[in-house]
């Protein structure tokens, strides 16, 4: 039990099961969370990764759950890599956050974050989907002071629930796929999407969105912004299911 204002510093952690709780900060300068047994972060404290590399090797059965108002935070210079099909579960008051570090998805499988993400403070941090698929079911916010989202070719970021806001100062890059299959993704800063798959949910926001390709099979588009298909590019609209268009589309 780590109580505020105390900080518990760990050089290298092999977290194979059990609970970290309290109101203070646990700073981990290396190591991993494994798939040996379930792990729990609870209370109102922070599990923080400073300028170091940390791996998330959990799976979809034995994984981390974040409860209360606790948060997993990657600081400037820090890097956490999700290596497989792990879930980060928890409640809507918990957070996965970054104040300048990098959260990377690697491996061919699909991983999922169920709690809201918060990449809004400091230099905002970066989400990099390098390979496989990263699903976001809790929504959250990228941008404010900075923040970036990169989807590498062949990889997919899939918004499957919640409300994800891409706010001013955030950037979107890469030639991978942004998939919206539930919830709402709001672009409140202009962006170009290399490949959009809109299956369900809503593409919205106040800013303009340009498309270089993709397909609209279900769900809605709304908001004050304009969706534009760039010149020479193809965006397919299927007729299989009903759709609602409540924003300008060019």
mmCIF file of C-alpha atoms in Angstrom:
data_model
loop_
_atom_site.group_PDB
_atom_site.id
_atom_site.type_symbol
_atom_site.label_atom_id
_atom_site.label_comp_id
_atom_site.label_asym_id
_atom_site.label_seq_id
_atom_site.Cartn_x
_atom_site.Cartn_y
_atom_site.Cartn_z
ATOM 1 C CA UNK A 1 0.000 0.000 0.000
ATOM 2 C CA UNK A 2 1.685 3.203 -1.235
ATOM 3 C CA UNK A 3 0.190 6.293 0.425
ATOM 4 C CA UNK A 4 0.422 9.875 -0.829
ATOM 5 C CA UNK A 5 2.616 11.849 -0.916
ATOM 6 C CA UNK A 6 5.018 8.907 -0.906
ATOM 7 C CA UNK A 7 6.692 7.467 -4.011
ATOM 8 C CA UNK A 8 7.879 3.883 -4.191
ATOM 9 C CA UNK A 9 10.744 3.562 -6.680
ATOM 10 C CA UNK A 10 11.410 0.178 -8.316
ATOM 11 C CA UNK A 11 14.379 -0.361 -10.606
ATOM 12 C CA UNK A 12 12.882 -3.394 -12.371
ATOM 13 C CA UNK A 13 9.525 -5.058 -11.750
ATOM 14 C CA UNK A 14 8.316 -8.507 -12.816
ATOM 15 C CA UNK A 15 4.604 -8.222 -12.020
ATOM 16 C CA UNK A 16 3.250 -11.763 -12.224
ATOM 17 C CA UNK A 17 0.098 -11.304 -10.151
ATOM 18 C CA UNK A 18 -1.378 -9.490 -7.162
ATOM 19 C CA UNK A 19 -2.377 -5.928 -6.318
ATOM 20 C CA UNK A 20 -0.761 -2.501 -6.137
ATOM 21 C CA UNK A 21 -2.970 -0.081 -4.230
ATOM 22 C CA UNK A 22 -2.983 3.223 -2.406
ATOM 23 C CA UNK A 23 -2.915 6.950 -3.031
ATOM 24 C CA UNK A 24 0.785 7.371 -3.770
ATOM 25 C CA UNK A 25 2.994 6.789 -6.808
ATOM 26 C CA UNK A 26 4.803 3.622 -7.834
ATOM 27 C CA UNK A 27 7.618 4.451 -10.287
ATOM 28 C CA UNK A 28 8.953 1.523 -12.288
ATOM 29 C CA UNK A 29 12.149 1.947 -14.317
ATOM 30 C CA UNK A 30 11.884 -1.291 -16.267
ATOM 31 C CA UNK A 31 10.372 -4.756 -16.316
ATOM 32 C CA UNK A 32 7.048 -6.192 -17.403
ATOM 33 C CA UNK A 33 3.528 -7.295 -16.526
ATOM 34 C CA UNK A 34 3.129 -10.968 -17.388
ATOM 35 C CA UNK A 35 0.273 -13.334 -18.232
ATOM 36 C CA UNK A 36 0.941 -15.612 -15.255
ATOM 37 C CA UNK A 37 -2.048 -14.367 -13.211
ATOM 38 C CA UNK A 38 -4.425 -11.370 -13.039
ATOM 39 C CA UNK A 39 -2.998 -8.077 -11.757
ATOM 40 C CA UNK A 40 -4.858 -5.167 -10.145
ATOM 41 C CA UNK A 41 -4.061 -1.456 -9.778
ATOM 42 C CA UNK A 42 -6.550 0.215 -7.441
ATOM 43 C CA UNK A 43 -7.060 3.280 -5.271
ATOM 44 C CA UNK A 44 -6.243 6.800 -6.439
ATOM 45 C CA UNK A 45 -2.520 6.491 -7.014
ATOM 46 C CA UNK A 46 -0.347 6.228 -10.099
ATOM 47 C CA UNK A 47 1.716 3.420 -11.618
ATOM 48 C CA UNK A 48 4.290 5.471 -13.493
ATOM 49 C CA UNK A 49 6.850 4.541 -16.127
ATOM 50 C CA UNK A 50 9.598 7.219 -16.268
ATOM 51 C CA UNK A 51 12.364 7.415 -18.883
ATOM 52 C CA UNK A 52 12.566 3.647 -19.268
ATOM 53 C CA UNK A 53 11.195 0.730 -21.294
ATOM 54 C CA UNK A 54 8.406 -1.446 -19.895
ATOM 55 C CA UNK A 55 6.570 -4.351 -21.531
ATOM 56 C CA UNK A 56 2.949 -5.361 -21.184
ATOM 57 C CA UNK A 57 2.976 -9.117 -21.858
ATOM 58 C CA UNK A 58 -0.446 -9.931 -20.400
ATOM 59 C CA UNK A 59 -3.136 -11.755 -22.364
ATOM 60 C CA UNK A 60 -6.930 -11.569 -22.559
ATOM 61 C CA UNK A 61 -7.415 -13.734 -19.440
ATOM 62 C CA UNK A 62 -4.575 -12.824 -17.085
ATOM 63 C CA UNK A 63 -4.306 -9.079 -17.475
ATOM 64 C CA UNK A 64 -4.215 -5.771 -15.614
ATOM 65 C CA UNK A 65 -7.421 -4.229 -14.245
ATOM 66 C CA UNK A 66 -7.388 -0.572 -13.126
ATOM 67 C CA UNK A 67 -10.052 0.412 -10.592
ATOM 68 C CA UNK A 68 -10.957 3.514 -8.570
ATOM 69 C CA UNK A 69 -9.284 6.626 -9.955
ATOM 70 C CA UNK A 70 -5.907 4.971 -10.353
ATOM 71 C CA UNK A 71 -3.894 5.544 -13.516
ATOM 72 C CA UNK A 72 -1.110 3.966 -15.496
ATOM 73 C CA UNK A 73 1.055 6.836 -16.705
ATOM 74 C CA UNK A 74 3.983 6.929 -19.159
ATOM 75 C CA UNK A 75 6.194 9.955 -18.545
ATOM 76 C CA UNK A 76 8.443 11.831 -20.982
ATOM 77 C CA UNK A 77 11.053 9.461 -22.362
ATOM 78 C CA UNK A 78 9.181 6.411 -21.116
ATOM 79 C CA UNK A 79 7.931 3.641 -23.384
ATOM 80 C CA UNK A 80 5.395 0.890 -22.768
ATOM 81 C CA UNK A 81 4.949 -1.800 -25.404
ATOM 82 C CA UNK A 82 1.864 -4.013 -25.561
ATOM 83 C CA UNK A 83 3.316 -7.176 -27.046
ATOM 84 C CA UNK A 84 0.344 -9.494 -27.607
ATOM 85 C CA UNK A 85 -3.400 -9.828 -27.130
ATOM 86 C CA UNK A 86 -3.505 -8.325 -23.641
ATOM 87 C CA UNK A 87 -6.416 -6.369 -22.213
ATOM 88 C CA UNK A 88 -6.107 -3.400 -19.887
ATOM 89 C CA UNK A 89 -9.459 -3.540 -18.144
ATOM 90 C CA UNK A 90 -11.086 -1.408 -15.488
ATOM 91 C CA UNK A 91 -13.641 1.273 -14.733
ATOM 92 C CA UNK A 92 -14.456 4.551 -16.460
ATOM 93 C CA UNK A 93 -12.856 6.623 -13.674
ATOM 94 C CA UNK A 94 -9.458 4.984 -14.194
ATOM 95 C CA UNK A 95 -6.989 6.134 -16.848
ATOM 96 C CA UNK A 96 -4.168 5.070 -19.125
ATOM 97 C CA UNK A 97 -2.276 8.320 -19.592
ATOM 98 C CA UNK A 98 0.901 9.845 -20.949
ATOM 99 C CA UNK A 99 2.665 13.101 -20.178
ATOM 100 C CA UNK A 100 5.163 12.685 -22.995
ATOM 101 C CA UNK A 101 5.947 8.992 -23.267
ATOM 102 C CA UNK A 102 5.038 6.428 -25.920
ATOM 103 C CA UNK A 103 2.523 3.607 -25.855
ATOM 104 C CA UNK A 104 3.211 1.091 -28.643
ATOM 105 C CA UNK A 105 1.220 -1.900 -29.873
ATOM 106 C CA UNK A 106 3.404 -4.633 -31.392
ATOM 107 C CA UNK A 107 2.709 -8.221 -32.437
ATOM 108 C CA UNK A 108 0.184 -9.512 -34.960
ATOM 109 C CA UNK A 109 -2.680 -10.041 -32.493
ATOM 110 C CA UNK A 110 -5.363 -7.675 -31.221
ATOM 111 C CA UNK A 111 -5.037 -5.938 -27.835
ATOM 112 C CA UNK A 112 -7.656 -3.839 -26.044
ATOM 113 C CA UNK A 113 -7.759 -0.901 -23.612
ATOM 114 C CA UNK A 114 -11.092 -0.651 -21.775
ATOM 115 C CA UNK A 115 -10.393 2.424 -19.623
ATOM 116 C CA UNK A 116 -10.301 5.967 -21.054
ATOM 117 C CA UNK A 117 -6.967 7.205 -22.386
ATOM 118 C CA UNK A 118 -5.623 10.644 -21.454
ATOM 119 C CA UNK A 119 -2.846 11.973 -23.673
ATOM 120 C CA UNK A 120 -3.404 15.666 -22.960
ATOM 121 C CA UNK A 121 -0.775 17.001 -20.541
ATOM 122 C CA UNK A 122 2.935 17.742 -20.803
ATOM 123 C CA UNK A 123 3.948 17.012 -24.369
ATOM 124 C CA UNK A 124 0.909 14.749 -24.713
ATOM 125 C CA UNK A 125 2.718 11.563 -25.574
ATOM 126 C CA UNK A 126 2.249 9.234 -28.511
ATOM 127 C CA UNK A 127 0.236 6.162 -29.374
ATOM 128 C CA UNK A 128 1.933 4.052 -32.036
ATOM 129 C CA UNK A 129 0.099 1.069 -33.528
ATOM 130 C CA UNK A 130 3.074 -0.651 -35.102
ATOM 131 C CA UNK A 131 1.596 -4.060 -35.922
ATOM 132 C CA UNK A 132 -1.650 -5.883 -35.256
ATOM 133 C CA UNK A 133 -4.695 -4.104 -33.891
ATOM 134 C CA UNK A 134 -5.261 -1.897 -30.852
ATOM 135 C CA UNK A 135 -8.897 -1.624 -29.741
ATOM 136 C CA UNK A 136 -10.118 1.295 -27.624
ATOM 137 C CA UNK A 137 -13.426 0.673 -25.853
ATOM 138 C CA UNK A 138 -13.257 3.383 -23.188
ATOM 139 C CA UNK A 139 -12.718 6.448 -25.362
ATOM 140 C CA UNK A 140 -10.625 9.289 -23.976
ATOM 141 C CA UNK A 141 -8.718 12.309 -25.258
ATOM 142 C CA UNK A 142 -5.617 12.961 -27.339
ATOM 143 C CA UNK A 143 -4.385 16.542 -27.661
ATOM 144 C CA UNK A 144 -4.740 19.768 -25.759
ATOM 145 C CA UNK A 145 -1.096 20.709 -25.382
ATOM 146 C CA UNK A 146 0.209 18.063 -27.803
ATOM 147 C CA UNK A 147 -0.147 14.349 -28.458
ATOM 148 C CA UNK A 148 0.108 12.119 -31.500
ATOM 149 C CA UNK A 149 -1.410 9.011 -32.979
ATOM 150 C CA UNK A 150 0.520 6.977 -35.543
ATOM 151 C CA UNK A 151 -0.950 3.951 -37.334
ATOM 152 C CA UNK A 152 1.719 2.124 -39.324
ATOM 153 C CA UNK A 153 0.911 0.452 -42.661
ATOM 154 C CA UNK A 154 -0.819 -2.879 -42.097
ATOM 155 C CA UNK A 155 -1.844 -2.014 -38.525
ATOM 156 C CA UNK A 156 -5.271 -0.953 -37.225
ATOM 157 C CA UNK A 157 -6.568 1.298 -34.487
ATOM 158 C CA UNK A 158 -10.150 0.203 -33.793
ATOM 159 C CA UNK A 159 -12.473 2.458 -31.779
ATOM 160 C CA UNK A 160 -15.062 -0.008 -30.505
ATOM 161 C CA UNK A 161 -16.793 2.072 -27.814
ATOM 162 C CA UNK A 162 -16.817 5.227 -25.721
ATOM 163 C CA UNK A 163 -16.077 8.732 -26.977
ATOM 164 C CA UNK A 164 -12.581 9.436 -28.317
ATOM 165 C CA UNK A 165 -11.738 13.119 -28.834
ATOM 166 C CA UNK A 166 -8.856 14.150 -31.108
ATOM 167 C CA UNK A 167 -8.334 17.728 -29.987
ATOM 168 C CA UNK A 168 -6.254 20.708 -31.179
ATOM 169 C CA UNK A 169 -2.464 20.189 -31.155
ATOM 170 C CA UNK A 170 -2.900 16.438 -31.720
ATOM 171 C CA UNK A 171 -1.595 14.857 -34.923
ATOM 172 C CA UNK A 172 -2.585 11.757 -36.872
ATOM 173 C CA UNK A 173 -0.056 10.052 -39.141
ATOM 174 C CA UNK A 174 0.722 6.762 -40.845
ATOM 175 C CA UNK A 175 -0.834 4.771 -43.686
ATOM 176 C CA UNK A 176 -2.561 2.158 -41.516
ATOM 177 C CA UNK A 177 -6.284 1.814 -40.863
ATOM 178 C CA UNK A 178 -8.504 3.797 -38.518
ATOM 179 C CA UNK A 179 -11.556 1.650 -37.893
ATOM 180 C CA UNK A 180 -14.667 2.897 -36.101
ATOM 181 C CA UNK A 181 -16.875 -0.018 -35.122
ATOM 182 C CA UNK A 182 -18.595 1.514 -32.094
ATOM 183 C CA UNK A 183 -18.740 4.662 -29.990
ATOM 184 C CA UNK A 184 -17.780 8.083 -31.329
ATOM 185 C CA UNK A 185 -14.511 9.489 -32.688
ATOM 186 C CA UNK A 186 -14.542 13.295 -32.773
ATOM 187 C CA UNK A 187 -11.932 15.155 -34.786
ATOM 188 C CA UNK A 188 -11.705 18.641 -33.308
ATOM 189 C CA UNK A 189 -8.502 19.357 -35.204
ATOM 190 C CA UNK A 190 -8.011 18.871 -38.971
ATOM 191 C CA UNK A 191 -6.681 15.468 -39.975
ATOM 192 C CA UNK A 192 -6.052 13.244 -42.979
ATOM 193 C CA UNK A 193 -7.016 9.579 -42.588
ATOM 194 C CA UNK A 194 -5.123 7.223 -44.887
ATOM 195 C CA UNK A 195 -7.688 4.430 -44.652
ATOM 196 C CA UNK A 196 -11.011 4.784 -42.811
ATOM 197 C CA UNK A 197 -13.290 1.832 -42.129
ATOM 198 C CA UNK A 198 -16.564 3.117 -40.680
ATOM 199 C CA UNK A 199 -18.564 0.040 -39.668
ATOM 200 C CA UNK A 200 -20.674 1.406 -36.806
ATOM 201 C CA UNK A 201 -20.630 4.255 -34.325
ATOM 202 C CA UNK A 202 -19.970 7.857 -35.325
ATOM 203 C CA UNK A 203 -17.281 9.894 -37.063
ATOM 204 C CA UNK A 204 -17.844 13.437 -35.812
ATOM 205 C CA UNK A 205 -16.224 16.586 -34.519
ATOM 206 C CA UNK A 206 -15.867 20.250 -35.351
ATOM 207 C CA UNK A 207 -12.872 20.003 -37.701
ATOM 208 C CA UNK A 208 -12.443 18.923 -41.299
ATOM 209 C CA UNK A 209 -11.353 15.382 -42.126
ATOM 210 C CA UNK A 210 -9.741 14.371 -45.426
ATOM 211 C CA UNK A 211 -9.842 10.755 -46.619
ATOM 212 C CA UNK A 212 -7.277 8.987 -48.794
ATOM 213 C CA UNK A 213 -9.284 5.778 -48.921
ATOM 214 C CA UNK A 214 -11.488 3.367 -47.055
ATOM 215 C CA UNK A 215 -15.064 2.154 -46.831
ATOM 216 C CA UNK A 216 -18.308 3.183 -45.120
ATOM 217 C CA UNK A 217 -20.438 0.138 -44.340
ATOM 218 C CA UNK A 218 -22.452 1.376 -41.343
ATOM 219 C CA UNK A 219 -22.698 4.026 -38.658
ATOM 220 C CA UNK A 220 -22.997 7.786 -38.994
ATOM 221 C CA UNK A 221 -21.063 10.933 -39.825
ATOM 222 C CA UNK A 222 -21.994 14.129 -38.011
ATOM 223 C CA UNK A 223 -20.569 17.325 -36.522
ATOM 224 C CA UNK A 224 -19.704 20.786 -37.808
ATOM 225 C CA UNK A 225 -16.685 19.653 -39.805
ATOM 226 C CA UNK A 226 -16.527 18.570 -43.442
ATOM 227 C CA UNK A 227 -15.456 15.144 -44.702
ATOM 228 C CA UNK A 228 -13.574 15.344 -47.999
ATOM 229 C CA UNK A 229 -12.313 12.561 -50.260
ATOM 230 C CA UNK A 230 -8.969 13.746 -51.578
ATOM 231 C CA UNK A 231 -8.479 14.110 -55.307
ATOM 232 C CA UNK A 232 -7.581 10.892 -57.091
ATOM 233 C CA UNK A 233 -8.547 8.789 -54.051
ATOM 234 C CA UNK A 234 -11.393 6.291 -53.655
ATOM 235 C CA UNK A 235 -13.754 5.951 -50.705
ATOM 236 C CA UNK A 236 -16.445 3.304 -51.027
ATOM 237 C CA UNK A 237 -19.948 3.665 -49.561
ATOM 238 C CA UNK A 238 -21.763 0.341 -49.355
ATOM 239 C CA UNK A 239 -25.535 -0.054 -49.498
ATOM 240 C CA UNK A 240 -25.747 -2.991 -47.090
ATOM 241 C CA UNK A 241 -26.955 -1.102 -43.991
ATOM 242 C CA UNK A 242 -28.591 2.287 -43.231
ATOM 243 C CA UNK A 243 -26.325 5.258 -42.572
ATOM 244 C CA UNK A 244 -26.879 8.840 -41.444
ATOM 245 C CA UNK A 245 -24.956 11.808 -42.834
ATOM 246 C CA UNK A 246 -25.258 14.923 -40.667
ATOM 247 C CA UNK A 247 -22.169 16.841 -41.824
ATOM 248 C CA UNK A 248 -20.890 18.156 -45.126
ATOM 249 C CA UNK A 249 -19.426 15.444 -47.348
ATOM 250 C CA UNK A 250 -17.452 16.352 -50.467
#
